[in-house]
Short mmCIF file of C-alpha atoms in Angstrom, two decimals:
data_model
loop_
_atom_site.label_atom_id
_atom_site.label_comp_id
_atom_site.label_asym_id
_atom_site.label_seq_id
_atom_site.Cartn_x
_atom_site.Cartn_y
_atom_site.Cartn_z
CA MET A 1484 114.90 96.74 106.94
CA THR A 1485 113.86 93.34 108.59
CA ILE A 1486 114.09 90.18 106.12
CA LEU A 1487 111.36 87.47 106.67
CA ALA A 1488 112.30 85.38 104.45
CA SER A 1489 113.85 85.32 100.75
CA GLY A 1490 114.34 82.35 98.72
CA SER A 1491 112.29 80.25 96.13
CA LYS A 1492 109.49 78.91 98.94
CA GLY A 1493 108.77 82.83 100.14
CA ASN A 1494 109.73 86.38 100.44
CA ALA A 1495 108.66 88.94 102.67
CA THR A 1496 110.62 92.12 104.12
CA ILE A 1497 109.41 95.03 106.47
CA VAL A 1498 111.27 98.62 105.92
CA ALA A 1499 110.15 100.91 108.51
CA ALA A 1500 110.86 104.63 109.25
CA GLY A 1501 109.55 106.95 111.40
CA ASN A 1502 106.05 106.13 112.39
CA THR A 1503 105.76 104.01 109.22
CA SER A 1504 106.31 100.66 108.39
CA VAL A 1505 105.57 98.39 105.24
CA LEU A 1506 105.72 94.63 104.61
CA ILE A 1507 107.12 94.18 100.81
CA ASP A 1508 106.01 90.53 99.68
CA ALA A 1509 103.90 88.31 101.78
CA GLY A 1510 104.99 84.97 100.31
CA LEU A 1511 104.40 82.86 103.21
CA SER A 1512 101.38 81.98 104.77
CA CYS A 1513 99.81 84.40 107.24
CA ARG A 1514 100.49 82.12 110.43
CA GLU A 1515 104.10 81.73 109.04
CA LEU A 1516 104.49 85.54 108.40
CA LEU A 1517 102.82 86.07 111.94
CA LYS A 1518 105.63 83.91 113.20
CA ARG A 1519 108.49 85.30 111.46
CA MET A 1520 107.49 88.61 112.87
CA ALA A 1521 107.07 87.95 116.38
CA LEU A 1522 110.78 86.14 116.21
CA ALA A 1523 112.14 89.51 114.39
CA GLY A 1524 109.90 91.64 117.15
CA GLU A 1525 108.00 93.32 115.08
CA ASP A 1526 104.36 94.12 115.61
CA PRO A 1527 101.89 93.27 112.81
CA ALA A 1528 99.57 96.08 114.31
CA SER A 1529 102.14 98.54 113.52
CA LEU A 1530 102.24 97.72 109.52
CA ASP A 1531 100.67 100.42 107.51
CA ALA A 1532 100.72 98.79 103.96
CA ILE A 1533 101.84 95.71 102.13
CA LEU A 1534 103.53 96.62 98.64
CA ILE A 1535 103.77 93.82 96.12
CA THR A 1536 106.73 93.16 93.38
CA HIS A 1537 105.26 90.74 91.20
CA GLU A 1538 102.37 88.05 91.47
CA HIS A 1539 104.29 84.81 91.47
CA VAL A 1540 103.30 82.64 94.61
CA ASP A 1541 106.38 83.14 96.92
CA HIS A 1542 105.92 86.68 96.61
CA VAL A 1543 101.89 86.57 97.44
CA SER A 1544 101.10 83.19 99.04
CA GLY A 1545 99.70 84.87 102.34
CA LEU A 1546 98.71 88.21 101.16
CA ALA A 1547 94.82 87.93 101.00
CA VAL A 1548 94.36 86.38 104.47
CA LEU A 1549 97.29 88.89 105.95
CA ALA A 1550 95.99 91.86 104.54
CA ARG A 1551 92.19 91.05 105.64
CA ARG A 1552 93.51 90.34 109.11
CA LEU A 1553 95.24 93.22 109.90
CA GLY A 1554 92.76 95.74 107.52
CA ILE A 1555 95.81 97.63 105.63
CA PRO A 1556 95.91 98.34 102.04
CA VAL A 1557 97.91 96.61 99.58
CA TYR A 1558 99.55 98.53 96.69
CA PHE A 1559 100.28 97.02 93.18
CA THR A 1560 100.71 97.76 89.95
CA GLU A 1561 97.23 97.62 88.16
CA GLN A 1562 98.65 95.14 85.87
CA THR A 1563 100.27 92.57 88.78
CA HIS A 1564 97.01 93.14 90.26
CA ARG A 1565 94.74 91.86 87.51
CA ALA A 1566 97.27 88.99 87.18
CA TRP A 1567 96.80 88.09 90.92
CA VAL A 1568 93.17 87.90 90.80
CA ARG A 1569 93.44 85.65 87.90
CA MET A 1570 95.86 83.44 89.41
CA LEU A 1571 93.24 83.13 92.57
CA THR A 1572 89.98 82.98 90.45
CA PRO A 1573 89.75 80.50 88.21
CA LYS A 1574 88.70 81.80 84.57
CA THR A 1575 85.52 79.22 84.12
CA THR A 1576 84.16 80.64 87.24
CA MET A 1577 85.00 84.67 87.43
CA SER A 1578 86.75 86.68 85.15
CA TYR A 1579 88.61 89.62 86.11
CA THR A 1580 85.59 91.60 84.58
CA LYS A 1581 83.46 90.10 86.77
CA TRP A 1582 85.28 90.34 89.71
CA LEU A 1583 85.14 94.07 89.04
CA GLU A 1584 81.68 94.16 88.57
CA MET A 1585 81.08 92.11 91.69
CA LYS A 1586 83.14 94.26 93.83
CA GLN A 1587 81.62 97.36 92.36
CA ARG A 1588 78.25 95.78 93.27
CA GLU A 1589 78.87 94.68 96.49
CA LYS A 1590 80.57 98.41 97.44
CA ALA A 1591 77.22 99.89 96.41
CA GLU A 1592 75.08 97.71 98.53
CA ALA A 1593 77.09 98.07 101.41
CA GLU A 1594 76.88 101.90 101.02
CA ALA A 1595 72.84 101.40 100.56
CA ALA A 1596 72.76 99.22 103.73
CA SER A 1597 73.19 101.68 106.23
CA HIS A 1598 72.51 99.45 109.27
CA ALA A 1599 75.63 97.27 107.96
CA PRO A 1600 78.02 96.58 110.73
CA ALA A 1601 81.49 98.22 110.92
CA HIS A 1602 84.25 96.18 109.66
CA THR A 1603 86.10 94.81 112.74
CA VAL A 1604 90.16 94.66 112.48
CA ILE A 1605 91.84 92.22 114.98
CA ALA A 1606 95.01 93.64 115.95
CA VAL A 1607 97.83 91.33 116.58
CA GLU A 1608 100.62 91.96 119.36
CA ALA A 1609 104.01 90.59 118.35
CA GLU A 1610 104.39 89.62 122.14
CA PRO A 1611 107.45 86.79 122.58
CA ASP A 1612 104.71 83.99 122.66
CA ALA A 1613 102.41 85.54 120.43
CA THR A 1614 102.65 82.90 117.88
CA ALA A 1615 101.44 79.97 120.15
CA GLN A 1616 98.46 81.99 121.08
CA LEU A 1617 96.80 83.14 117.91
CA PRO A 1618 92.96 82.78 117.93
CA ILE A 1619 92.20 81.68 114.68
CA ASP A 1620 93.94 79.72 111.99
CA PRO A 1621 94.60 82.67 109.78
CA ASP A 1622 94.90 79.79 106.39
CA ASP A 1623 91.56 78.61 107.39
CA ASP A 1624 89.52 81.85 106.73
CA THR A 1625 86.18 81.33 105.57
CA PRO A 1626 85.54 83.89 103.11
CA VAL A 1627 88.31 83.14 101.50
CA LYS A 1628 86.17 80.26 99.65
CA LYS A 1629 83.93 83.33 98.50
CA ASP A 1630 86.13 85.62 97.05
CA PRO A 1631 89.70 84.72 97.61
CA ALA A 1632 91.07 87.88 96.54
CA ALA A 1633 89.01 90.05 98.53
CA LEU A 1634 91.61 92.91 100.03
CA PRO A 1635 90.58 95.68 102.27
CA VAL A 1636 91.90 98.79 100.11
CA VAL A 1637 93.57 98.32 96.76
CA GLU A 1638 96.28 101.02 95.87
CA TYR A 1639 97.74 101.07 92.56
CA PHE A 1640 101.22 102.77 91.79
CA ARG A 1641 103.15 103.13 88.52
CA PRO A 1642 106.70 102.28 88.15
CA GLY A 1643 108.81 105.00 87.76
CA HIS A 1644 106.69 107.35 89.64
CA ALA A 1645 107.33 107.91 93.36
CA PHE A 1646 104.28 107.83 95.78
CA ALA A 1647 104.44 108.19 99.68
CA ILE A 1648 103.35 106.12 102.75
CA GLY A 1649 102.94 108.02 105.78
CA ASP A 1650 107.08 109.03 106.83
CA LEU A 1651 108.42 106.81 103.72
CA ASP A 1652 108.90 108.03 99.74
CA VAL A 1653 108.32 105.38 97.44
CA ASN A 1654 110.23 104.84 94.37
CA PRO A 1655 109.04 101.92 91.84
CA PHE A 1656 111.50 100.62 89.20
CA THR A 1657 110.84 98.30 86.39
CA ILE A 1658 112.42 95.06 86.45
CA PRO A 1659 113.07 92.23 83.55
CA HIS A 1660 111.36 89.32 85.44
CA ASP A 1661 108.92 86.82 83.92
CA ALA A 1662 105.31 88.36 85.85
CA ALA A 1663 102.94 90.53 84.36
CA ASP A 1664 104.35 93.99 85.93
CA PRO A 1665 107.51 93.16 88.43
CA CYS A 1666 109.21 95.87 89.93
CA GLY A 1667 111.71 96.72 92.63
CA PHE A 1668 111.73 99.40 95.61
CA VAL A 1669 113.90 102.50 96.62
CA PHE A 1670 112.62 103.57 99.91
CA HIS A 1671 113.80 106.79 100.88
CA ALA A 1672 113.09 108.04 104.82
CA ARG A 1673 112.83 111.88 104.71
CA SER A 1674 113.46 112.70 107.81
CA GLU A 1675 117.27 110.87 108.03
CA SER A 1676 117.50 111.07 104.38
CA LEU A 1677 118.48 107.14 104.06
CA ARG A 1678 117.48 105.16 101.51
CA MET A 1679 116.90 101.42 101.21
CA ALA A 1680 116.55 99.38 98.20
CA VAL A 1681 115.43 95.92 97.11
CA ALA A 1682 115.99 94.34 93.95
CA THR A 1683 115.48 90.87 93.14
CA ASP A 1684 113.78 88.65 90.73
CA LEU A 1685 115.31 89.77 87.68
CA GLY A 1686 117.38 88.10 84.61
CA TYR A 1687 120.09 90.75 84.84
CA ILE A 1688 120.36 94.46 85.90
CA PRO A 1689 119.52 96.66 83.00
CA PRO A 1690 120.42 100.83 82.86
CA ASN A 1691 117.15 102.00 84.72
CA VAL A 1692 117.92 99.41 87.90
CA LYS A 1693 121.39 100.30 87.69
CA LEU A 1694 120.57 104.17 87.98
CA ALA A 1695 117.57 103.35 90.75
CA LEU A 1696 120.42 101.72 92.89
CA LYS A 1697 122.36 104.67 93.34
CA ASN A 1698 123.21 106.38 96.20
CA VAL A 1699 121.66 103.58 98.53
CA ASP A 1700 122.73 102.84 102.25
CA VAL A 1701 121.16 99.65 102.20
CA LEU A 1702 120.87 97.13 99.20
CA LEU A 1703 119.17 93.82 99.20
CA LEU A 1704 120.20 92.33 95.60
CA GLU A 1705 119.32 89.08 94.64
CA SER A 1706 122.41 86.38 94.18
CA ASN A 1707 120.02 83.23 93.13
CA HIS A 1708 122.10 80.79 91.56
CA ASP A 1709 126.06 79.26 91.08
CA LEU A 1710 125.74 79.00 87.06
CA GLU A 1711 127.59 75.36 87.34
CA MET A 1712 125.12 74.18 90.11
CA LEU A 1713 122.21 75.29 88.24
CA LYS A 1714 123.71 73.76 85.02
CA ASP A 1715 124.67 70.27 86.80
CA GLY A 1716 121.55 70.41 89.12
CA PRO A 1717 118.27 68.29 89.27
CA TYR A 1718 115.98 70.93 87.49
CA PRO A 1719 114.36 70.34 84.01
CA TRP A 1720 115.87 71.84 80.70
CA SER A 1721 113.31 74.16 80.42
CA VAL A 1722 113.56 75.34 83.90
CA LYS A 1723 117.18 75.74 83.92
CA GLN A 1724 116.49 78.05 80.77
CA ARG A 1725 114.15 80.23 82.24
CA VAL A 1726 116.32 80.89 85.34
CA LEU A 1727 118.86 81.68 82.95
CA SER A 1728 117.32 83.71 80.65
CA ARG A 1729 116.81 87.79 80.82
CA VAL A 1730 113.77 87.39 82.48
CA GLY A 1731 114.90 84.83 85.00
CA HIS A 1732 116.84 85.21 88.24
CA LEU A 1733 120.41 86.71 88.74
CA SER A 1734 123.56 84.74 89.20
CA ASN A 1735 125.93 85.21 91.71
CA ALA A 1736 128.51 85.89 88.89
CA ALA A 1737 126.04 88.58 87.41
CA ALA A 1738 125.40 90.15 91.25
CA ALA A 1739 129.22 90.18 91.38
CA GLU A 1740 129.71 91.78 88.24
CA PHE A 1741 127.29 94.70 89.00
CA LEU A 1742 129.09 95.23 92.31
CA THR A 1743 132.67 95.42 90.54
CA GLN A 1744 131.60 97.58 87.31
CA ASP A 1745 128.48 99.48 88.20
CA TYR A 1746 127.84 99.91 92.03
CA ASP A 1747 128.84 103.32 93.71
CA GLY A 1748 129.57 101.97 96.81
CA GLY A 1749 127.71 104.01 98.77
CA ALA A 1750 125.58 101.43 100.81
CA HIS A 1751 126.22 100.71 104.44
CA THR A 1752 125.17 97.11 104.15
CA ILE A 1753 124.29 94.98 101.03
CA VAL A 1754 122.81 91.84 101.50
CA LEU A 1755 122.22 88.87 99.05
CA GLY A 1756 119.00 87.66 98.79
CA HIS A 1757 116.42 84.98 96.79
CA LEU A 1758 119.46 82.19 97.04
CA SER A 1759 118.52 78.86 95.40
CA GLU A 1760 118.61 75.93 97.89
CA HIS A 1761 119.09 73.64 94.97
CA ASN A 1762 121.54 75.81 92.63
CA ASN A 1763 123.39 77.69 95.17
CA LEU A 1764 125.56 77.75 98.36
CA PRO A 1765 125.74 80.61 101.06
CA GLU A 1766 129.60 80.52 100.95
CA LEU A 1767 129.45 80.58 97.35
CA ALA A 1768 127.37 83.81 97.19
CA LEU A 1769 129.48 85.24 99.47
CA LEU A 1770 132.94 84.67 98.01
CA ALA A 1771 131.96 86.05 94.70
CA ALA A 1772 130.66 89.07 96.22
CA GLU A 1773 133.43 89.59 98.66
CA GLN A 1774 135.68 88.70 95.67
CA ALA A 1775 134.01 91.69 93.78
CA ILE A 1776 134.41 94.23 96.88
CA GLY A 1777 137.86 93.32 97.23
CA ASN A 1778 138.73 94.43 94.03
CA ARG A 1779 137.52 97.86 94.41
CA MET A 1780 139.72 99.62 97.63
CA SER A 1781 137.04 102.04 97.99
CA LEU A 1782 134.34 99.17 98.82
CA LEU A 1783 136.39 97.54 101.81
CA GLY A 1784 133.91 99.63 104.34
CA ASN A 1785 130.94 97.67 103.06
CA ARG A 1786 129.18 94.80 105.17
CA ILE A 1787 127.88 91.85 102.98
CA LEU A 1788 125.27 89.57 104.69
CA LEU A 1789 122.94 86.94 103.52
CA ALA A 1790 119.24 86.32 103.90
CA GLY A 1791 118.25 83.26 104.71
CA GLN A 1792 114.86 81.23 104.06
CA ALA A 1793 114.03 79.37 107.08
CA GLU A 1794 114.40 82.38 109.39
CA PRO A 1795 114.37 85.95 109.82
CA THR A 1796 117.64 87.89 108.85
CA PRO A 1797 118.57 90.72 111.96
CA SER A 1798 117.26 94.18 111.48
CA ILE A 1799 119.32 96.54 109.76
CA CYS A 1800 119.17 99.68 111.46
CA LEU A 1801 121.06 103.04 110.67
#
């Protein structure tokens, strides 16, 4: 697991096993995502797919450009895909139905035009100086103006129904958040019998999430805010209510409560993610989690890390 960014300004995580590598969310610009991958030693050309947890901008801002640039499929729930298309395509110019009709028409025209040139995928190598040598600005991609929701391939999945991408089995699960159909993921590397989980952007931890997070080897868990800092902070009251709601974000205290009461202790590493820059401090999130772990002698071998917003977190390899 390599966390490229985690926080309200953008989220992106790579999970890899065997010959398979997937990106969970693309919440930075395409150019910034490529920079982060180069810094982390990850090769963008090795990515097999992008998986989206939900349609909020800090999880999808670079999605379309990156997917087109690399020519890889994007996995959504159907509701999340619909919400993302609506977000990019104003209803005054194109509804989801009209967009779908347009895509079907374009596909038929492409099949009829046998002389049409093949699509070319530009592979980007993750050399140390790759970020300074990008041939074009991915954020200034002309086709975006015609159809901002164009993607090479779209694949739908349903929470609660596992599917496979190469060497990875993917188990999506529903999470409580104010989005169309938000989900977390558990990734199972079949060859090594290892499991990694991603659970951020959730207002609380319901029974289905507690069940999904059992028997994982690495856990990326939200620890978004300190309750007192949020209450005394600069956000408008309406935003504070949203963050504190059962479809908002997980507090340090709520994450610690899960680690104390419901966590089975199986993870080699726990990574605290999606920390608020305005309503949290890394020291507070870490202290709450360490105290929760310290209250259970059987968990003292667990390692706790923090995922940051500004730079990639060192890769976690098992």
